[in-house]
PDB file of C-alpha atoms in Angstrom:
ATOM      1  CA  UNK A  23       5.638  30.343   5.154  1.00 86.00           C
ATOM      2  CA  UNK A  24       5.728  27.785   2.566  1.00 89.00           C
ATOM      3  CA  UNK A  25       9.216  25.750   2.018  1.00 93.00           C
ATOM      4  CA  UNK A  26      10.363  25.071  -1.734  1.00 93.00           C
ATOM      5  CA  UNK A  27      12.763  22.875  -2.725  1.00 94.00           C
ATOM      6  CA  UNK A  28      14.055  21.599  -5.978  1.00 93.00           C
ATOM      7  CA  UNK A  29      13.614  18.119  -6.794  1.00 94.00           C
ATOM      8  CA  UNK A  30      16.936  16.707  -7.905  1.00 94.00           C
ATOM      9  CA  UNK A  31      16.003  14.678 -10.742  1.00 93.00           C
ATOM     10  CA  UNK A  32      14.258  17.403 -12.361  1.00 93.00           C
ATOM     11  CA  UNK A  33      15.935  20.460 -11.607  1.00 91.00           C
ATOM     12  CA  UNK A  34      13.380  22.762 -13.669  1.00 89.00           C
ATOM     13  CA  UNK A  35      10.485  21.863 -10.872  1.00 92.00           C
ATOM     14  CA  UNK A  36      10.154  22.547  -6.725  1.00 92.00           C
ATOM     15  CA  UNK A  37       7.954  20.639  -4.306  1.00 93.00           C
ATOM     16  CA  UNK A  38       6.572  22.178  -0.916  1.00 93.00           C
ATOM     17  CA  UNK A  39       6.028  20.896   2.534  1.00 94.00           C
ATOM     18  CA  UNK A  40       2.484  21.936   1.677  1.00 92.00           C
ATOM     19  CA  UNK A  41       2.379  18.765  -0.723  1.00 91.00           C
ATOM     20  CA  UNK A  42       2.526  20.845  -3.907  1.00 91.00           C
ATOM     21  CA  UNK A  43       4.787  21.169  -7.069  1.00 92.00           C
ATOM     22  CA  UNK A  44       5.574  23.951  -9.591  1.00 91.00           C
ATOM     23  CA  UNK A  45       8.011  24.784 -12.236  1.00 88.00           C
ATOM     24  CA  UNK A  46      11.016  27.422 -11.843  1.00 85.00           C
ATOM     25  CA  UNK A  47      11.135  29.840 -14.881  1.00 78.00           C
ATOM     26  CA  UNK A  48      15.217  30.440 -15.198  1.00 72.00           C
ATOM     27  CA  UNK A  49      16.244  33.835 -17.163  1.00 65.00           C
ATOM     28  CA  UNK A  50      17.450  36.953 -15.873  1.00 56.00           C
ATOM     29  CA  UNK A  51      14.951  36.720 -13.048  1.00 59.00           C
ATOM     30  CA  UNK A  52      14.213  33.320 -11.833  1.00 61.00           C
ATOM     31  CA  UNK A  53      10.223  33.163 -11.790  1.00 62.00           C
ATOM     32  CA  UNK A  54       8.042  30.418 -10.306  1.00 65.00           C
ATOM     33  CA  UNK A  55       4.577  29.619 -11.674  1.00 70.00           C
ATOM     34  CA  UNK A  56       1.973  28.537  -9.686  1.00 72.00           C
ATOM     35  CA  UNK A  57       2.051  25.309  -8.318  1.00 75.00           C
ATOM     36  CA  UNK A  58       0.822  22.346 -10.834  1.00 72.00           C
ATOM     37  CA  UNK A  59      -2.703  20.461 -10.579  1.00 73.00           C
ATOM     38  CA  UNK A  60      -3.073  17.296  -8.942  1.00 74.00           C
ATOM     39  CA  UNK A  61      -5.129  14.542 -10.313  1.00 71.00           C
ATOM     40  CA  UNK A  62      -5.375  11.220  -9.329  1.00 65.00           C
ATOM     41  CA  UNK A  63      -3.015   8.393 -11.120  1.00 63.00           C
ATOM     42  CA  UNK A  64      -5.196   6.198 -13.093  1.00 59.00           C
ATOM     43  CA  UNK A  65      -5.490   3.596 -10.242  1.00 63.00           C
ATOM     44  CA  UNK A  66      -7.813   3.013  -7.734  1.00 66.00           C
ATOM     45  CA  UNK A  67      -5.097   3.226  -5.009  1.00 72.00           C
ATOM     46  CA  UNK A  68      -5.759   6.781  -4.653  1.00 78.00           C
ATOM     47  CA  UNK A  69      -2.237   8.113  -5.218  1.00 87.00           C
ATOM     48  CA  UNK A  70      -2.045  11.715  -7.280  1.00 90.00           C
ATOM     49  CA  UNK A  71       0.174  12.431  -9.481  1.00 90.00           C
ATOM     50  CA  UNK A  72       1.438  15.674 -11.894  1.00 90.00           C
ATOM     51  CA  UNK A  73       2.324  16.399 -15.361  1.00 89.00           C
ATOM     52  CA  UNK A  74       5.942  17.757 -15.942  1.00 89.00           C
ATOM     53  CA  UNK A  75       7.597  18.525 -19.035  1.00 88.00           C
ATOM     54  CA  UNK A  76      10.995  17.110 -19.617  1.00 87.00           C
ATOM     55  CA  UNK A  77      13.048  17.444 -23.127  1.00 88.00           C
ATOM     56  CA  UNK A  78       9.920  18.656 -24.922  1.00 88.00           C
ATOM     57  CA  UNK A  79       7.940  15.764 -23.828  1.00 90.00           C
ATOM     58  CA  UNK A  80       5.172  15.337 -20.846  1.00 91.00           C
ATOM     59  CA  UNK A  81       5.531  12.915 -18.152  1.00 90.00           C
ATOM     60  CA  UNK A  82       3.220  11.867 -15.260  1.00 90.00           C
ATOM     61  CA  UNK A  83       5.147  11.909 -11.831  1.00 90.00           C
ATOM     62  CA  UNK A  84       3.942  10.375  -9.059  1.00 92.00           C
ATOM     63  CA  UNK A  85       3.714  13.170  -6.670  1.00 94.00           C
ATOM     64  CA  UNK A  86       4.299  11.598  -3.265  1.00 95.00           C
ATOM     65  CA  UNK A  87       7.672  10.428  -4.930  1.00 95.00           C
ATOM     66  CA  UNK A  88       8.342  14.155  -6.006  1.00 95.00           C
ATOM     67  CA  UNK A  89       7.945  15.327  -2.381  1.00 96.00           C
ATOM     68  CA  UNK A  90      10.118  12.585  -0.950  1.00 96.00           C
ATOM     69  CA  UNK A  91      13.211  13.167  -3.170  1.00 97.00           C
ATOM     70  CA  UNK A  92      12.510  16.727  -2.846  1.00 97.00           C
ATOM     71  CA  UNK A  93      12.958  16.313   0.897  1.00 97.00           C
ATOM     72  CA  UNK A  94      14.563  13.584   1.426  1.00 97.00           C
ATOM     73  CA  UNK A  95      16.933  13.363  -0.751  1.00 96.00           C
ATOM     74  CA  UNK A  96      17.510  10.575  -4.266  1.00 95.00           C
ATOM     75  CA  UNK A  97      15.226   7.009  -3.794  1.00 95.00           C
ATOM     76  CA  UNK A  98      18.465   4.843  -2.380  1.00 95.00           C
ATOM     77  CA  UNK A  99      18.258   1.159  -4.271  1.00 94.00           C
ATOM     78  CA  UNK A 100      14.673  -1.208  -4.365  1.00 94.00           C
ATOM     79  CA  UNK A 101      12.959   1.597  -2.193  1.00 96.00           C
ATOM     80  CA  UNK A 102       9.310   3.656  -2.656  1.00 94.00           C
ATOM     81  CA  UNK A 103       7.929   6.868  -1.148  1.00 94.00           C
ATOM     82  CA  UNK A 104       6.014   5.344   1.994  1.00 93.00           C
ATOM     83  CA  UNK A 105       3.256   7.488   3.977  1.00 93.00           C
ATOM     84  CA  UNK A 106       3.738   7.342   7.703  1.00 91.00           C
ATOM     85  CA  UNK A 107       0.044   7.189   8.182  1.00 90.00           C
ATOM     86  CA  UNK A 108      -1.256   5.582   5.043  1.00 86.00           C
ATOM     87  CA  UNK A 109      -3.044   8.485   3.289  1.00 88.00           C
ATOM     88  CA  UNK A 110      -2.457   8.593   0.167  1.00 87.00           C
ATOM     89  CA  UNK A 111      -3.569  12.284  -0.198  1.00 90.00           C
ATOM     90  CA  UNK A 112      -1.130  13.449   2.759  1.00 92.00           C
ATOM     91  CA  UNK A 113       1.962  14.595   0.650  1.00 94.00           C
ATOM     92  CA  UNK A 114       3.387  16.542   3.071  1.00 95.00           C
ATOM     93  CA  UNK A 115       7.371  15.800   3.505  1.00 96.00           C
ATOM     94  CA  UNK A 116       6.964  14.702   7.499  1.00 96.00           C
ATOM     95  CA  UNK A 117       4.291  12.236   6.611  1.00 95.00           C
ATOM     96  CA  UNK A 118       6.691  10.669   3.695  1.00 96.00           C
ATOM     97  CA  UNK A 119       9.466   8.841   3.750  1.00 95.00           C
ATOM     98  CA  UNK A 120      11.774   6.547   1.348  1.00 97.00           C
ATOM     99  CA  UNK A 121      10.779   2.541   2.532  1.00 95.00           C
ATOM    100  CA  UNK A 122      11.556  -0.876   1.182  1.00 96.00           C
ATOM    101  CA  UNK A 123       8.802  -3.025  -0.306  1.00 92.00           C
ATOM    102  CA  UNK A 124       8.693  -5.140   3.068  1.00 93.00           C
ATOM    103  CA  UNK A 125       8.626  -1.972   5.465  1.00 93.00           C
ATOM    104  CA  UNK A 126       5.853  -0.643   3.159  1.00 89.00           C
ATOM    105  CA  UNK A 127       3.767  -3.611   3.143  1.00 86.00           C
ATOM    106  CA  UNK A 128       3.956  -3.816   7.062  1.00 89.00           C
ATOM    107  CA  UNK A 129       2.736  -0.139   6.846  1.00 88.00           C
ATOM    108  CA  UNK A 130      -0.276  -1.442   4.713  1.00 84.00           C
ATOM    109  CA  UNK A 131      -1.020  -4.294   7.587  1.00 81.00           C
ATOM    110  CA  UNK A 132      -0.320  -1.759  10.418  1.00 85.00           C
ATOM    111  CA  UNK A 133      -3.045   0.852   8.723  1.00 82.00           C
ATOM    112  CA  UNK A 134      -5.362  -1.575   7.687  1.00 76.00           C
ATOM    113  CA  UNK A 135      -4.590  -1.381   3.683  1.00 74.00           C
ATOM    114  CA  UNK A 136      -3.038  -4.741   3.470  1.00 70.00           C
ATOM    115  CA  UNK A 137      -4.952  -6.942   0.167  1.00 73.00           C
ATOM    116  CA  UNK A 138      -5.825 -10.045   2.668  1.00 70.00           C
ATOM    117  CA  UNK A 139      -8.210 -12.010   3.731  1.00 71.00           C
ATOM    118  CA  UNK A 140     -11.370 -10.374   3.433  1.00 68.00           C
ATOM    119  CA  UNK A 141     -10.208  -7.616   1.667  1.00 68.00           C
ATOM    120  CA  UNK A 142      -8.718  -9.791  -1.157  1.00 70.00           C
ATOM    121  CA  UNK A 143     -11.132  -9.637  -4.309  1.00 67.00           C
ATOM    122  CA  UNK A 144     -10.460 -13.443  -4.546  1.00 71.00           C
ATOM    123  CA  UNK A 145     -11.549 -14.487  -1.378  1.00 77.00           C
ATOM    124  CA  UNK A 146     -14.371 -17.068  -1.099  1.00 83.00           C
ATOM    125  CA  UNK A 147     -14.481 -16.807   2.602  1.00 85.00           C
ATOM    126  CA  UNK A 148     -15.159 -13.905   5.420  1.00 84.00           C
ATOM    127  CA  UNK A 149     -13.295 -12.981   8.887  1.00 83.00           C
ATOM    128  CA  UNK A 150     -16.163 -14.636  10.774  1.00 88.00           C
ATOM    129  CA  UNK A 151     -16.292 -17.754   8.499  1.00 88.00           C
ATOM    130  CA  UNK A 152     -12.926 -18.409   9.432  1.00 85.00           C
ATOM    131  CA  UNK A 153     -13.856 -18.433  12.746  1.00 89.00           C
ATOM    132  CA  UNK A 154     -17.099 -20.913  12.802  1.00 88.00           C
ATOM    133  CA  UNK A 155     -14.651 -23.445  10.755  1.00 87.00           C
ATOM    134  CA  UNK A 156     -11.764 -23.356  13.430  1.00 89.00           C
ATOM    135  CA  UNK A 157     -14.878 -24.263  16.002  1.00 88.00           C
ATOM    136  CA  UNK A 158     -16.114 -26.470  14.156  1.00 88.00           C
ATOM    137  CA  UNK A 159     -12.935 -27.972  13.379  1.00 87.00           C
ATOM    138  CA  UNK A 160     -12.160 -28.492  17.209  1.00 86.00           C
ATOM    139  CA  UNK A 161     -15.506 -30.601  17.843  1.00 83.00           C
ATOM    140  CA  UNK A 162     -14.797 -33.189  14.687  1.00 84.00           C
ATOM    141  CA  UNK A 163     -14.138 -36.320  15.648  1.00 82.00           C
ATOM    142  CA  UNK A 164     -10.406 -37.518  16.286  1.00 81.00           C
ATOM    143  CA  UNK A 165      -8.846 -40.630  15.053  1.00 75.00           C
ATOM    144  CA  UNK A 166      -7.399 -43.428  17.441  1.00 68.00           C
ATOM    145  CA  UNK A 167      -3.960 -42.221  17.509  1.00 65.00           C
ATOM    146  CA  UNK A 168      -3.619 -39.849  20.112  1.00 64.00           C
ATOM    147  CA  UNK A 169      -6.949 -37.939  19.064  1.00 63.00           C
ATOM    148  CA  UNK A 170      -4.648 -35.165  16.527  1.00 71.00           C
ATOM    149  CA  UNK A 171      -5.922 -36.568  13.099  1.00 78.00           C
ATOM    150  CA  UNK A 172      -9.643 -35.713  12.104  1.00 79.00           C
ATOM    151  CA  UNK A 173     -10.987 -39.143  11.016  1.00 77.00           C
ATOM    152  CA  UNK A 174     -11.079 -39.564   7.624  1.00 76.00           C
ATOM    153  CA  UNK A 175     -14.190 -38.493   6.114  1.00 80.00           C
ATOM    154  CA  UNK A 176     -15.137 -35.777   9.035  1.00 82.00           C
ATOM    155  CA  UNK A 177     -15.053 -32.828   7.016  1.00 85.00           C
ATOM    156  CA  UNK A 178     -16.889 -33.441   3.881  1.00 86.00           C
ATOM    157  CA  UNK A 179     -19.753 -31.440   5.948  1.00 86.00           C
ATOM    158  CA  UNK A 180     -17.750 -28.780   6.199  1.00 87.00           C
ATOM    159  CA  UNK A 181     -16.049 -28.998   2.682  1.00 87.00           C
ATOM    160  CA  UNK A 182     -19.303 -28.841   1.216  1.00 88.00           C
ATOM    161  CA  UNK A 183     -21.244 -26.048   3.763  1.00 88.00           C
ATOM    162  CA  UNK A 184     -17.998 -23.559   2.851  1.00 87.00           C
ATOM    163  CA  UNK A 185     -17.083 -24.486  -0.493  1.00 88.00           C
ATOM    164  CA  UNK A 186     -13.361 -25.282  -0.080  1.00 88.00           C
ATOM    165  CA  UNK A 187     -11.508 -28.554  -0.151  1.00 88.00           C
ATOM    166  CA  UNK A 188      -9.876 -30.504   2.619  1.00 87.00           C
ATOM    167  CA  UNK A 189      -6.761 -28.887   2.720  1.00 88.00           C
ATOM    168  CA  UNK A 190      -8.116 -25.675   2.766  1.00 87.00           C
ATOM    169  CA  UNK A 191     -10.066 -26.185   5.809  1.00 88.00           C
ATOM    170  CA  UNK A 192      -6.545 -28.181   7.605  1.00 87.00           C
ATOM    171  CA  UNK A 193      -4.580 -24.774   6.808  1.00 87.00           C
ATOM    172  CA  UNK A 194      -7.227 -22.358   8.582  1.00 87.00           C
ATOM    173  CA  UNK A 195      -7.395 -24.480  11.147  1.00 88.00           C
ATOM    174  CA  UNK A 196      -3.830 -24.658  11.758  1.00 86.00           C
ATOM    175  CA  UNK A 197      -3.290 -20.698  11.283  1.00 83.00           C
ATOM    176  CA  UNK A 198      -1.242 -21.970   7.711  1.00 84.00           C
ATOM    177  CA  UNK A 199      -3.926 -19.397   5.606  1.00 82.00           C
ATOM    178  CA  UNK A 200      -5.768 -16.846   7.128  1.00 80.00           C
ATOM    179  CA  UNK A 201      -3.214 -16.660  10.298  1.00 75.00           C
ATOM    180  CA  UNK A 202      -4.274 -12.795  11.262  1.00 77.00           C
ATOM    181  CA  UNK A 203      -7.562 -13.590  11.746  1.00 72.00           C
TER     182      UNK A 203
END
């Protein structure tokens, strides 16, 4: 049997732990309309949301947040609706939770999800690039002192083969960028 419960910032509206809202009717019999339709958010994140009306006016709700408060009580302070397993489309109360920006960004690393590395838009270089340059860093040759500095002038192959500068290359090769690869 479905479980409804009323979402305490707007107390004219129920969510389910099927993932679902709808709006309470109050009179001399309290009546509950069907439960709203879902469509996605405007973003390409995947995330759904529903239209409620509040003082005469629409609004778009977020419904993962819905479920959560409905559930789980208020969002406490600098904290958003996290999915345990990183599906978006899984509303259900036991797959959400209320998380901080840091806990929900280690979610997004732990699923897969995170914007890095290759998955950045912005990125000029691929997993298994950074690999061949931290070979190929290993076999330039070494200054006098000690053999740790690359002698000056060593990587303008490799500058020029990936497109990056200097620097770039130093930080891959020292795990400063690209460090979960």
């Amino acid at each position: 049997m479905t479980e409804w419960r009323q979402i305490p910032s707007y107390p004219l509206y129920e969510a389910s732990d099927e993932g679902q809202v709808r709006r309470i009717v109050k009179g001399q019999k309290q009546r509950h309309h069907r439960p709203l339709a879902q469509h996605p958010g405007g973003n390409k994140k995947g995330y759904l949301k529903v239209a409620l009306w509040v003082d005469g006016g629409r609004i778009q709700l977020w419904l993962h947040r819905a479920i959560c408060e409905a559930f789980h009580g208020p969002a406490p302070p600098d904290h958003d609706a996290a999915h345990w397993d990183g599906n978006h489309l899984d509303n259900r109360p036991d797959n959400l939770r209320w998380a901080t920006r840091a806990e929900n960004e280690a979610d997004k690393i732990r699923h897969g999800l995170a914007n890095r590395g290759g998955r950045n838009g912005g990125a000029k270089l691929s997993e298994r690039q950074i690999e061949e340059i931290r070979i190929k860093w290993r076999s330039l040759p070494r200054s006098s002192d000690a053999g740790r500095r690359v002698r000056k002038g060593a990587t303008a192959a490799l500058e020029q083969e990936y497109g990056v500068a200097r620097r770039a290359l130093y930080n891959i090769a020292h795990g400063a960028s690209w460090g979960h690869v």
